Short mmCIF file of C-alpha atoms and ligand atoms in Angstrom, two decimals:
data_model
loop_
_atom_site.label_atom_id
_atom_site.label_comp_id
_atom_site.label_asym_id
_atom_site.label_seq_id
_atom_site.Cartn_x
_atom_site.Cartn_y
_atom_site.Cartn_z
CA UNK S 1 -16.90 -73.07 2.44
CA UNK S 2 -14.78 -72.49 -0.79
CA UNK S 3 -16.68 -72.94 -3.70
CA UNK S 4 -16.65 -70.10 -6.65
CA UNK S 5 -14.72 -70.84 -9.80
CA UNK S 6 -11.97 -68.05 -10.81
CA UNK S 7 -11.86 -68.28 -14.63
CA UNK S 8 -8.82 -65.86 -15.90
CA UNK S 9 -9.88 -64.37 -19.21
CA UNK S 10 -12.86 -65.37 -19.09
CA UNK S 11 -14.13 -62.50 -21.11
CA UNK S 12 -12.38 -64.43 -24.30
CA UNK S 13 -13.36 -66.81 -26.89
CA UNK S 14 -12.76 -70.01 -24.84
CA UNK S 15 -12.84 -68.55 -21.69
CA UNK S 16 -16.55 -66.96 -22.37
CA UNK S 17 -17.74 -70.28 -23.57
CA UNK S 18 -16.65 -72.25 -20.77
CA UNK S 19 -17.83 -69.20 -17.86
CA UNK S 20 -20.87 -70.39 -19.47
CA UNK S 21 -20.46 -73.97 -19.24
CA UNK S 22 -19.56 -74.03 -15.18
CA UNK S 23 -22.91 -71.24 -14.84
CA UNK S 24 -25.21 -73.93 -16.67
CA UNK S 25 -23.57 -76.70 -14.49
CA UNK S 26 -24.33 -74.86 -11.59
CA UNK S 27 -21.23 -73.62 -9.96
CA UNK S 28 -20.76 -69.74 -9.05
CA UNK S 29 -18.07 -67.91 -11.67
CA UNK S 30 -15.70 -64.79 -10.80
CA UNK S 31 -14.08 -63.75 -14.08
CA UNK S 32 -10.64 -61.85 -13.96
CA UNK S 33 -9.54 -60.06 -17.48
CA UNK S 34 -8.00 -56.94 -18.20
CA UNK S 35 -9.75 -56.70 -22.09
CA UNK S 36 -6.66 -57.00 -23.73
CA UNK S 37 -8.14 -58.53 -26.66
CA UNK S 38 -11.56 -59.25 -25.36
CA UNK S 39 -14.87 -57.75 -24.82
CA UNK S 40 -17.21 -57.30 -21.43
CA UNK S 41 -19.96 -57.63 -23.91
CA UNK S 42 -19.06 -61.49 -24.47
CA UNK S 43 -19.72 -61.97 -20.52
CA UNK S 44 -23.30 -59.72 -20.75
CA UNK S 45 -24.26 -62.56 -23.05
CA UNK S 46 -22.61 -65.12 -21.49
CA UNK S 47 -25.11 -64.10 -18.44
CA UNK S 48 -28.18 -63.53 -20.65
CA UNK S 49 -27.52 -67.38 -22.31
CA UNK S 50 -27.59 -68.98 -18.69
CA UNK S 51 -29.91 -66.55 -16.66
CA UNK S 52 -27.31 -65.39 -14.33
CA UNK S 53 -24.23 -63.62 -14.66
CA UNK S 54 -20.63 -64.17 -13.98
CA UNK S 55 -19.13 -62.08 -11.62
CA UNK S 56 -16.92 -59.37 -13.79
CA UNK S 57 -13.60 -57.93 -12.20
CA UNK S 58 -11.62 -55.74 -14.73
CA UNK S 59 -8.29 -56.20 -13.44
CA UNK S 60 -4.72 -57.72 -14.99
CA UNK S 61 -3.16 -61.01 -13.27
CA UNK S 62 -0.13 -59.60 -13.11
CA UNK S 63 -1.61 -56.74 -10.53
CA UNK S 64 -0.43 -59.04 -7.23
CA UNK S 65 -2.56 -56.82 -5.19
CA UNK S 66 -5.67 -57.33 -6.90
CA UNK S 67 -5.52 -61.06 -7.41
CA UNK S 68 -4.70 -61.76 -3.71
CA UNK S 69 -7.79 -59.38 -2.85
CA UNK S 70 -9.81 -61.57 -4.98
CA UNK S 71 -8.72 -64.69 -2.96
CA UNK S 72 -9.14 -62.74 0.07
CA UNK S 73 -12.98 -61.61 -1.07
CA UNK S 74 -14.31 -64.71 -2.40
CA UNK S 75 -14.41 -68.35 -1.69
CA UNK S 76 -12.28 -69.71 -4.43
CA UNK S 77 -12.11 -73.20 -5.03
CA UNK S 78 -10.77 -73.67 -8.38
CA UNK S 79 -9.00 -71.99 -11.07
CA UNK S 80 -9.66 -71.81 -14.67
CA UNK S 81 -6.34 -69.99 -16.09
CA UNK S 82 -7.18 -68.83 -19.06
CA UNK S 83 -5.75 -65.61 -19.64
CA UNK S 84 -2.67 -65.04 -22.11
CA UNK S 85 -1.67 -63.08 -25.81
CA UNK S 86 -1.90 -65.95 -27.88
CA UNK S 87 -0.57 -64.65 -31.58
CA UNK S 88 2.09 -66.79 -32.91
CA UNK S 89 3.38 -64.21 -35.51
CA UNK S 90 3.00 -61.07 -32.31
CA UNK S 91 5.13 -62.98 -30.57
CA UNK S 92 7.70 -63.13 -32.83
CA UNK S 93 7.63 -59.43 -33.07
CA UNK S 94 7.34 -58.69 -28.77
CA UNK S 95 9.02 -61.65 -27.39
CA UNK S 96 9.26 -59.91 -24.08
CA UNK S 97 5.63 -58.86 -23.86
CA UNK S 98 4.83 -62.69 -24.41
CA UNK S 99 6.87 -63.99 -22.26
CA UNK S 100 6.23 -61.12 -19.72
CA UNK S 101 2.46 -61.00 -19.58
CA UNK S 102 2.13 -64.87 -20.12
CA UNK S 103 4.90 -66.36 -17.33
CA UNK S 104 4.32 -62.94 -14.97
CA UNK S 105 1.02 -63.29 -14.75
CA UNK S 106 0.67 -67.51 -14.48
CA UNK S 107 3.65 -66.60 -11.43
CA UNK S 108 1.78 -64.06 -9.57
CA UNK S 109 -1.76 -66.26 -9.76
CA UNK S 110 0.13 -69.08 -8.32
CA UNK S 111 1.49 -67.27 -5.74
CA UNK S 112 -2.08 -65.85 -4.88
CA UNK S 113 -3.34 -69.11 -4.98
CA UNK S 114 -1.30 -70.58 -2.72
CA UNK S 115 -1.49 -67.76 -0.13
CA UNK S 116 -5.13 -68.23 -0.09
CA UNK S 117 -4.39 -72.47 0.45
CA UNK S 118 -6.59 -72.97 -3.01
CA UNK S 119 -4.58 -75.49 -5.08
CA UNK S 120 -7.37 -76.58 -7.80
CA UNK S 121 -5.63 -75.57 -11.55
CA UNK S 122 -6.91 -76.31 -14.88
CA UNK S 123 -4.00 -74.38 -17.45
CA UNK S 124 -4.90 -73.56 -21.26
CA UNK S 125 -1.88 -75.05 -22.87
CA UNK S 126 -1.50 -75.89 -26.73
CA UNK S 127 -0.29 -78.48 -29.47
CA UNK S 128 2.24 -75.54 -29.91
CA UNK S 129 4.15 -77.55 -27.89
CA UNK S 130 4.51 -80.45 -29.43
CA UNK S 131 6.32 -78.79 -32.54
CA UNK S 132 6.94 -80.33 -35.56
CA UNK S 133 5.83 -84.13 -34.83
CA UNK S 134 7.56 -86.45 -36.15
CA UNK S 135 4.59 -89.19 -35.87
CA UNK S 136 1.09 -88.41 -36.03
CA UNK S 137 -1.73 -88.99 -34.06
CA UNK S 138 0.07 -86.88 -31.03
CA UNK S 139 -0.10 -88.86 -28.06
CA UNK S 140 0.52 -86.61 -24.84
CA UNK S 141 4.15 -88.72 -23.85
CA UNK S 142 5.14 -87.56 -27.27
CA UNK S 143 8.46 -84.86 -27.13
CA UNK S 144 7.74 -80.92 -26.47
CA UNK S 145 9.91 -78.08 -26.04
CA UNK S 146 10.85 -77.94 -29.86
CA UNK S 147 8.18 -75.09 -30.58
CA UNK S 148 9.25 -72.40 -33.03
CA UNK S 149 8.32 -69.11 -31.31
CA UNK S 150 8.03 -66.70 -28.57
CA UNK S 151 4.12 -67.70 -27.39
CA UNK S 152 4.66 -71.89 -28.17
CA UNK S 153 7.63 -71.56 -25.77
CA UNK S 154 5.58 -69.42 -23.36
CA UNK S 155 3.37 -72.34 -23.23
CA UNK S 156 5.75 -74.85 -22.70
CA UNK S 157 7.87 -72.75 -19.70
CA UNK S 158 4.45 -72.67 -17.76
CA UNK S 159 3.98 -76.42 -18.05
CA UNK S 160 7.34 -76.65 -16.80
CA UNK S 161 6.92 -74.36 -13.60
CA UNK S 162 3.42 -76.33 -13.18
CA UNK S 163 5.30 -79.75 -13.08
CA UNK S 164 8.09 -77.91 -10.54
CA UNK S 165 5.14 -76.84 -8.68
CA UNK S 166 3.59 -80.14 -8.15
CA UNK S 167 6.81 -81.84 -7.79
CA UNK S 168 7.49 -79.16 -4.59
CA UNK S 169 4.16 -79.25 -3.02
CA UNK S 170 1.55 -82.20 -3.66
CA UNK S 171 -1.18 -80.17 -2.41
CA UNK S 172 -1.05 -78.65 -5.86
CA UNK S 173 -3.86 -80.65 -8.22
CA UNK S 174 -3.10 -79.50 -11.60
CA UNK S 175 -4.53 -80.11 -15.25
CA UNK S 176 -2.57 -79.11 -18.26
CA UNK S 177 -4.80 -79.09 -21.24
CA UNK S 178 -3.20 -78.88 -24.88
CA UNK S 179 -5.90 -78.06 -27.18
CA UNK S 180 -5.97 -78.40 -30.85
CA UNK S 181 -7.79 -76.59 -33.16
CA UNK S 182 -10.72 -74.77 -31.51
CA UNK S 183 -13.17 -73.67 -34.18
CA UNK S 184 -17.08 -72.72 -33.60
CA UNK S 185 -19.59 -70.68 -31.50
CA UNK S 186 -22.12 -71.02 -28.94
CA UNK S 187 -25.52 -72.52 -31.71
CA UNK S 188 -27.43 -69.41 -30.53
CA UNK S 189 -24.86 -67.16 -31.81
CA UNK S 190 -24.74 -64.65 -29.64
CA UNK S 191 -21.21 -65.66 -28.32
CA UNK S 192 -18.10 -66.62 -30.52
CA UNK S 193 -14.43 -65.84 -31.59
CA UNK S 194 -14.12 -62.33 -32.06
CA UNK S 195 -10.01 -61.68 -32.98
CA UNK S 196 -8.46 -57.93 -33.14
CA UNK S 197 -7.19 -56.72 -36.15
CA UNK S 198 -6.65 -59.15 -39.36
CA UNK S 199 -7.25 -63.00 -37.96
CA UNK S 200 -4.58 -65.39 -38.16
CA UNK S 201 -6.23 -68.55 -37.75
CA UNK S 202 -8.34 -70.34 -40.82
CA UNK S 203 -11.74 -70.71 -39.93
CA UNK S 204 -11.90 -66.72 -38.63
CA UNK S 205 -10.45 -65.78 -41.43
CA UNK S 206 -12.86 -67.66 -43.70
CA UNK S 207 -15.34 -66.33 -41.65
CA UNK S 208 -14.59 -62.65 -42.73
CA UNK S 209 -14.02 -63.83 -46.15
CA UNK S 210 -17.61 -65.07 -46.25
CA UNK S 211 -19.21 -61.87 -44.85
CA UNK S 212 -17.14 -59.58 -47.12
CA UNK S 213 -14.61 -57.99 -44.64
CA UNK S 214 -11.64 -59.54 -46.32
CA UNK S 215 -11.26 -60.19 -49.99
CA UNK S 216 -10.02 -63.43 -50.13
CA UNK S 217 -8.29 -66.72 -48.89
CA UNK S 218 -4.38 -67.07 -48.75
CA UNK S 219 -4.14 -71.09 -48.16
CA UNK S 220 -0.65 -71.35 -47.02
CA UNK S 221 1.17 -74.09 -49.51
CA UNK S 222 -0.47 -76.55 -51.14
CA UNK S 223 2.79 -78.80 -51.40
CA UNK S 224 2.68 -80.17 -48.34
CA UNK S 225 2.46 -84.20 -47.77
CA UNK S 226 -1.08 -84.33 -47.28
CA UNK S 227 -3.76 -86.01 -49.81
CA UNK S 228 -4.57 -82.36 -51.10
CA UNK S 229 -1.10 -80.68 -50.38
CA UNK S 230 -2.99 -78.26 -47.95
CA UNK S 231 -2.48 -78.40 -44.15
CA UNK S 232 -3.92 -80.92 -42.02
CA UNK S 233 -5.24 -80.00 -38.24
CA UNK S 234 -7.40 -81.25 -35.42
CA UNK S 235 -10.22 -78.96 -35.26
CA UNK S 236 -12.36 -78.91 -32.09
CA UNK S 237 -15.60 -77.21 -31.38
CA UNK S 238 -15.16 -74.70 -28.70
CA UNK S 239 -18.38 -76.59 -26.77
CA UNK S 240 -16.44 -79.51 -26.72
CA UNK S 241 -13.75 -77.71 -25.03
CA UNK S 242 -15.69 -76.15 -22.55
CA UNK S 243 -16.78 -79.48 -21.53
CA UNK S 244 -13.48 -80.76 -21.75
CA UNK S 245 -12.55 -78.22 -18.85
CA UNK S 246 -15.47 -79.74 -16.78
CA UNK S 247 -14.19 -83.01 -16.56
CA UNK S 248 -10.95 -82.12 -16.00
CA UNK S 249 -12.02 -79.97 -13.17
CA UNK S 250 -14.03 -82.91 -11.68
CA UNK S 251 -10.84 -84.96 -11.92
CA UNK S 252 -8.30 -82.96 -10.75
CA UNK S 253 -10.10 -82.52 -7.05
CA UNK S 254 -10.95 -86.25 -7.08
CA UNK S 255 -6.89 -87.20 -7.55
CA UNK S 256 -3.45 -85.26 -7.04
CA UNK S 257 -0.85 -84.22 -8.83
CA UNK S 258 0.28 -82.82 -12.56
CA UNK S 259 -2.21 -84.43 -15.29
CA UNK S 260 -1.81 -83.54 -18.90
CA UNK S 261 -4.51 -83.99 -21.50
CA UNK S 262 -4.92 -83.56 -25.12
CA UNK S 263 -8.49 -82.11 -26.06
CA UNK S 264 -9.07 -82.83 -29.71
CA UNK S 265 -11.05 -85.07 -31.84
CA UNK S 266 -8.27 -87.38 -32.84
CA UNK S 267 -9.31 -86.26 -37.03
CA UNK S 268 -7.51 -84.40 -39.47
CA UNK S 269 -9.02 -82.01 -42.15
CA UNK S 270 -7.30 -80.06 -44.58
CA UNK S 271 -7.62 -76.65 -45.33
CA UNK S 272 -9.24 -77.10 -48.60
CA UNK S 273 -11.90 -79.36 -47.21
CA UNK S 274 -12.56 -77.18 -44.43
CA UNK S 275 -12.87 -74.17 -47.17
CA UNK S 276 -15.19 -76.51 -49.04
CA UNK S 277 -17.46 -77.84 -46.18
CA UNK S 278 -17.56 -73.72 -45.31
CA UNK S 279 -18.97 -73.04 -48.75
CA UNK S 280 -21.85 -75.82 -48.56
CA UNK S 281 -23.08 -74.53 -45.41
CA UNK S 282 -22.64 -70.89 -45.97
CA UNK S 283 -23.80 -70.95 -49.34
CA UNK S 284 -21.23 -68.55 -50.47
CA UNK S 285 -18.20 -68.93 -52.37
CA UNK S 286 -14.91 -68.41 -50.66
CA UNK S 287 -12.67 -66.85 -53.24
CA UNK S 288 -8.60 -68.07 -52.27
CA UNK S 289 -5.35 -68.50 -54.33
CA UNK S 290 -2.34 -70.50 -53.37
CA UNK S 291 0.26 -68.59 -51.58
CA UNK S 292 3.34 -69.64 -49.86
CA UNK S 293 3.64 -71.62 -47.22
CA UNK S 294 3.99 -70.11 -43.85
CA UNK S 295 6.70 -69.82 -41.67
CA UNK S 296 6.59 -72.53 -38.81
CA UNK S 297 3.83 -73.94 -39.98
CA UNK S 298 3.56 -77.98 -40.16
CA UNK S 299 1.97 -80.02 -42.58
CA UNK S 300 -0.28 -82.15 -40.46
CA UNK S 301 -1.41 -82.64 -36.58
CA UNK S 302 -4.13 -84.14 -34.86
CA UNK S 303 -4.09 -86.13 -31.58
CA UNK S 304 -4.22 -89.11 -29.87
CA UNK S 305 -7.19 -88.62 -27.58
CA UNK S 306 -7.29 -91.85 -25.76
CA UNK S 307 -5.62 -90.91 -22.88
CA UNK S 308 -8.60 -88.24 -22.31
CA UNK S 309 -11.01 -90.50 -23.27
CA UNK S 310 -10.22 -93.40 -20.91
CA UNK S 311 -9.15 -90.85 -17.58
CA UNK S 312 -11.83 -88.02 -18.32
CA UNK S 313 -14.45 -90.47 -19.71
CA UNK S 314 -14.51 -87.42 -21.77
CA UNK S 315 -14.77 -87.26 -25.43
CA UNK S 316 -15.24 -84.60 -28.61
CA UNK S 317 -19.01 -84.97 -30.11
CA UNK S 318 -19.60 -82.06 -32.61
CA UNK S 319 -19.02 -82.64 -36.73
CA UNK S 320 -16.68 -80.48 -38.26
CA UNK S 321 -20.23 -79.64 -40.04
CA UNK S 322 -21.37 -78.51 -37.07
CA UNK S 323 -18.20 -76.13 -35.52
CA UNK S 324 -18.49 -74.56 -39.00
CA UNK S 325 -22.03 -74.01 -39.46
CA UNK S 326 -21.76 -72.74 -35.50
CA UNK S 327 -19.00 -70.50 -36.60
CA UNK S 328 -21.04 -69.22 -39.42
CA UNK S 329 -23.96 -68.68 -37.12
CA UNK S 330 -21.84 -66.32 -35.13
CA UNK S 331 -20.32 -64.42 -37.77
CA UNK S 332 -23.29 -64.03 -40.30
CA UNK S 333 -25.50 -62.59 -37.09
CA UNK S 334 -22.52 -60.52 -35.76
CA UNK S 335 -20.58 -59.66 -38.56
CA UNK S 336 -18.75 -57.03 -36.49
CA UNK S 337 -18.34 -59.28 -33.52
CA UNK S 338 -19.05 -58.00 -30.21
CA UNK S 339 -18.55 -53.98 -31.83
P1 NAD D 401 -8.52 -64.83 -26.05
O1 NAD D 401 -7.50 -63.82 -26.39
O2 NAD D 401 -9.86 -64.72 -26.67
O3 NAD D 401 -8.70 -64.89 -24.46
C1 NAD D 401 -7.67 -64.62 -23.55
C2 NAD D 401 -8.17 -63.57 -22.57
O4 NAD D 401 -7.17 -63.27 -21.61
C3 NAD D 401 -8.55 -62.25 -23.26
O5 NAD D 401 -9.87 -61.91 -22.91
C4 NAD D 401 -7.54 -61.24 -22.71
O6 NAD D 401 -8.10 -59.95 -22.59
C5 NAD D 401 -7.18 -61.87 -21.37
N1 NAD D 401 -5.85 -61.52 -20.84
C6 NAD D 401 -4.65 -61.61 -21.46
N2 NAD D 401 -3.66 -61.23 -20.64
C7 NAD D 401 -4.24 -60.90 -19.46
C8 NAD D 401 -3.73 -60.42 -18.22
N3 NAD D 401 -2.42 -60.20 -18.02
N4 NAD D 401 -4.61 -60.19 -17.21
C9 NAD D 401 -5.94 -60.39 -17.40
N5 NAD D 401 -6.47 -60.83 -18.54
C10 NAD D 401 -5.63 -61.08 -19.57
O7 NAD D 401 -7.90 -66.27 -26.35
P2 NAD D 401 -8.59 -67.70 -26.37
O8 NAD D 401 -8.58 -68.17 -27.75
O9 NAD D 401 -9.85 -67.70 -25.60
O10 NAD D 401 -7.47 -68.53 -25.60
C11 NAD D 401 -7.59 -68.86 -24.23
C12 NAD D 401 -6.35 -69.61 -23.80
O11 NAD D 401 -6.23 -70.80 -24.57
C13 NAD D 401 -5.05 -68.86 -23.99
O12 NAD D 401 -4.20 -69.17 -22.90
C14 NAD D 401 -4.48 -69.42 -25.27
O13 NAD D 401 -3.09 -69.32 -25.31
C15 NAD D 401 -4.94 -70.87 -25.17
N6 NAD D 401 -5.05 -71.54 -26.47
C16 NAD D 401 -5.85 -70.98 -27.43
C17 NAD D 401 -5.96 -71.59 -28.67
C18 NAD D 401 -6.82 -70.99 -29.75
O14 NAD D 401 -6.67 -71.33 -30.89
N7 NAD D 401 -7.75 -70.10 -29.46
C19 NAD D 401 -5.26 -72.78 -28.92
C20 NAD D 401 -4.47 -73.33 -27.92
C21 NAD D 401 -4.38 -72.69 -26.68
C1 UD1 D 402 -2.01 -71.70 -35.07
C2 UD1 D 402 -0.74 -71.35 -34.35
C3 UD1 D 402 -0.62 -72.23 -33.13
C4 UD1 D 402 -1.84 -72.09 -32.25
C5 UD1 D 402 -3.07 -72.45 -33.07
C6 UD1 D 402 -4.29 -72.24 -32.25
C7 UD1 D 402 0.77 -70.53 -36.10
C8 UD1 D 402 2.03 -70.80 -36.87
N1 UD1 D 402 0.39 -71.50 -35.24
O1 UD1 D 402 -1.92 -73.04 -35.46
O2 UD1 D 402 0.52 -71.88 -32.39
O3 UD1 D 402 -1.76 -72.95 -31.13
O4 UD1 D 402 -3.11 -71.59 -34.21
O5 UD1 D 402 -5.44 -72.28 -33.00
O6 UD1 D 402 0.15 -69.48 -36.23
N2 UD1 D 402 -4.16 -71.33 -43.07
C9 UD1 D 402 -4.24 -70.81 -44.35
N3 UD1 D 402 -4.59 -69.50 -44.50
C10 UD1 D 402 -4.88 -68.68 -43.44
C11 UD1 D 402 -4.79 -69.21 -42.14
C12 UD1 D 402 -4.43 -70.53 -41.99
O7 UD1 D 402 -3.99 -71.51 -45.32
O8 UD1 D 402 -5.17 -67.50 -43.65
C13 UD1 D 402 -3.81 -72.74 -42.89
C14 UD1 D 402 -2.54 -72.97 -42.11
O9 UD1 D 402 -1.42 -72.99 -42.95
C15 UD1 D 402 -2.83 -74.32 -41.44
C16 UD1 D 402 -4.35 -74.29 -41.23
O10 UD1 D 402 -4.85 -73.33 -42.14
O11 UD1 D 402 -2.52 -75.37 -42.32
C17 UD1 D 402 -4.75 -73.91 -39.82
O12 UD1 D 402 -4.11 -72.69 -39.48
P1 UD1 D 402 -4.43 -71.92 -38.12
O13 UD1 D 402 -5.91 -71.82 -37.92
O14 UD1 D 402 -3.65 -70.66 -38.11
O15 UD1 D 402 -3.92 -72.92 -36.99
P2 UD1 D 402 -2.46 -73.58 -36.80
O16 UD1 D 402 -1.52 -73.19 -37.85
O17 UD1 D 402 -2.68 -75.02 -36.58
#
């Protein structure tokens, strides 16, 4: 009987989080990542947190060989496809390495998967594709394709194979998942977001901020449209996530076909309150100045989550008090990450 969950880069920040989710819930995890930008310590605590451990393969997807071993080995049920590069501003620097590592290696799982007859797929995809919105909350009907680099459009080719996929075989029982803003930690700390190099997203950056690593804040543009002029986003704890990947996994193999769901809590902070809310529960002050505003970045997005409300009976619970004071958790205790 097939029933082990293959989680692709699982050894990242959402991918560690929800390896632990599916151990606590019972089901039996294989984890595929090459450590690209990840570490095996994350999965050592992953396995410490829920008593037993993940199985670990160090291996890239795009190694055909490997990945149809691993369907040969195991009985795989269901896929968690996790794995990617997933820096905006690296992609607009190595397009092809984007586009190569993200579309090869999403072509060469599928293939494996179907060789094996294991047709269960839950796919990370992103708000990135959405671009620039025109209306706000973003409801999943809403137009995408219009993304503004390299990795959005990686995102939004691989939705477009899935749908070609399911259209060709209706074996194929797909979820594509665009998350918002994930933000936050595991409350015991021992697991969180652990970037290479300088982050690019806020609340890491904060993060380092607050620990001393990094001087200070650049807030991208305060003259946007928004009731403080700072950007507004949909920020998600990464718990809520993981359970968001649960219930879509528990859909999927009860119904066929392509679904796609927004994961996000349907609210809108701005950068400046998200700075201040940082500061009340760090107890530190987060030095910043104004600086231009980035390229490609929008002035607000959050989403319509009704559609994942009312098909997943699934729905967002944690504060935005609570992803920071998680992510703060995480940092203050590891202030080198996983190092
Ligand atoms: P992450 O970088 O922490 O995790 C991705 C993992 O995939 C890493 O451990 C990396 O080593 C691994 N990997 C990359 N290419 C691989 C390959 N060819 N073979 C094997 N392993 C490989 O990123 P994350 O934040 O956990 O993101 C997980 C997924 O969610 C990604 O697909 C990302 O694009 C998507 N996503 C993330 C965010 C976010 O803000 N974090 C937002 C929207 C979507
Ligand atoms: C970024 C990516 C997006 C990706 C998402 C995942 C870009 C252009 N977009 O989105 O593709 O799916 O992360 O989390 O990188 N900000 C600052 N100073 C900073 C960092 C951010 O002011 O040092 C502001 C931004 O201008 C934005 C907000 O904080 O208003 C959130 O930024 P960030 O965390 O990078 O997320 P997104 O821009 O939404």
């Amino acid at each position: 009987m097939r029933h082990k969950i293959l989680v692709t880069g699982g050894a990242g920040y959402i991918g560690s989080h929800t390896a632990l989710a599916l151990l606590q819930a019972g089901y039996d995890v294989i984890v595929i990542d090459n450590l690209s930008n990840s570490s095996k310590v994350s999965l050592e605590r992953v396995g410490e947190i829920a008593g037993r451990n993940p199985l670990f393969i160090e291996g890239d997807l795009r190694d055909a060989a490997l990945v149809n071993q691993i369907f040969n080995d195991h009985p795989i049920e269901s896929v968690l496809h996790f794995a990617a590069l997933k820096s905006v501003e690296e992609s607009v620097r190595e397009p092809l390495r984007y586009f190569e590592n993200n579309l090869v290696s999403t072509m060469t799982l599928c293939q494996a998967m179907a060789n094996a007859n294991v047709f269960n797929l839950v796919f990370s995809s992103s708000a990135v594709v959405y671009g620039a919105p025109s209306i706000v909350p973003i409801a999943e009907h809403h137009p995408t394709g219009q993304t503004t680099n390299p990795y959005g459009r990686s995102k939004f080719m691989i939705e477009q194979m899935l749908a070609d996929l399911a259209e060709a075989d209706p074996r194929w029982k797909i979820a594509i998942l665009r998350y918002f803003n994930p933000v936050g930690a595991h409350p015991n700390g021992l697991i969180g977001e652990d970037p290479n190099g300088m982050p690019n997203n806020l609340v890491p950056y904060i993060c380092r901020v607050a620990v001393g690593t990094l001087a200070e804040l650049k807030i991208f543009g305060n003259d946007y449209p928004t009731a403080d002029g700072t950007g507004v986003r949909d920020y998600i704890h990464v718990l809520d996530l993981a359970d968001g990947h649960l219930s879509a996994l528990d859909a999927i193999r009860k119904s066929g076909g392509t679904h796609i769901w927004n994961l996000g809590t349907g609210q809108g902070n701005s950068v400046l309150e998200v700075l201040r809310e940082f500061e009340d529960i760090s107890g530190r002050p987060i030095p910043y100045k104004i600086a231009p505003r980035r390229p490609g970045d929008i002035a607000t997005c959050f989403a319509d989550v009704s559609k994942a409300e009312r098909e997943l009976g699934w729905k967002a619970k944690y504060t935005l008090n609570e992803m920071l004071r998680d992510a703060w958790k995480w940092q203050s205790t590891n202030p080198l990450g996983y190092k």
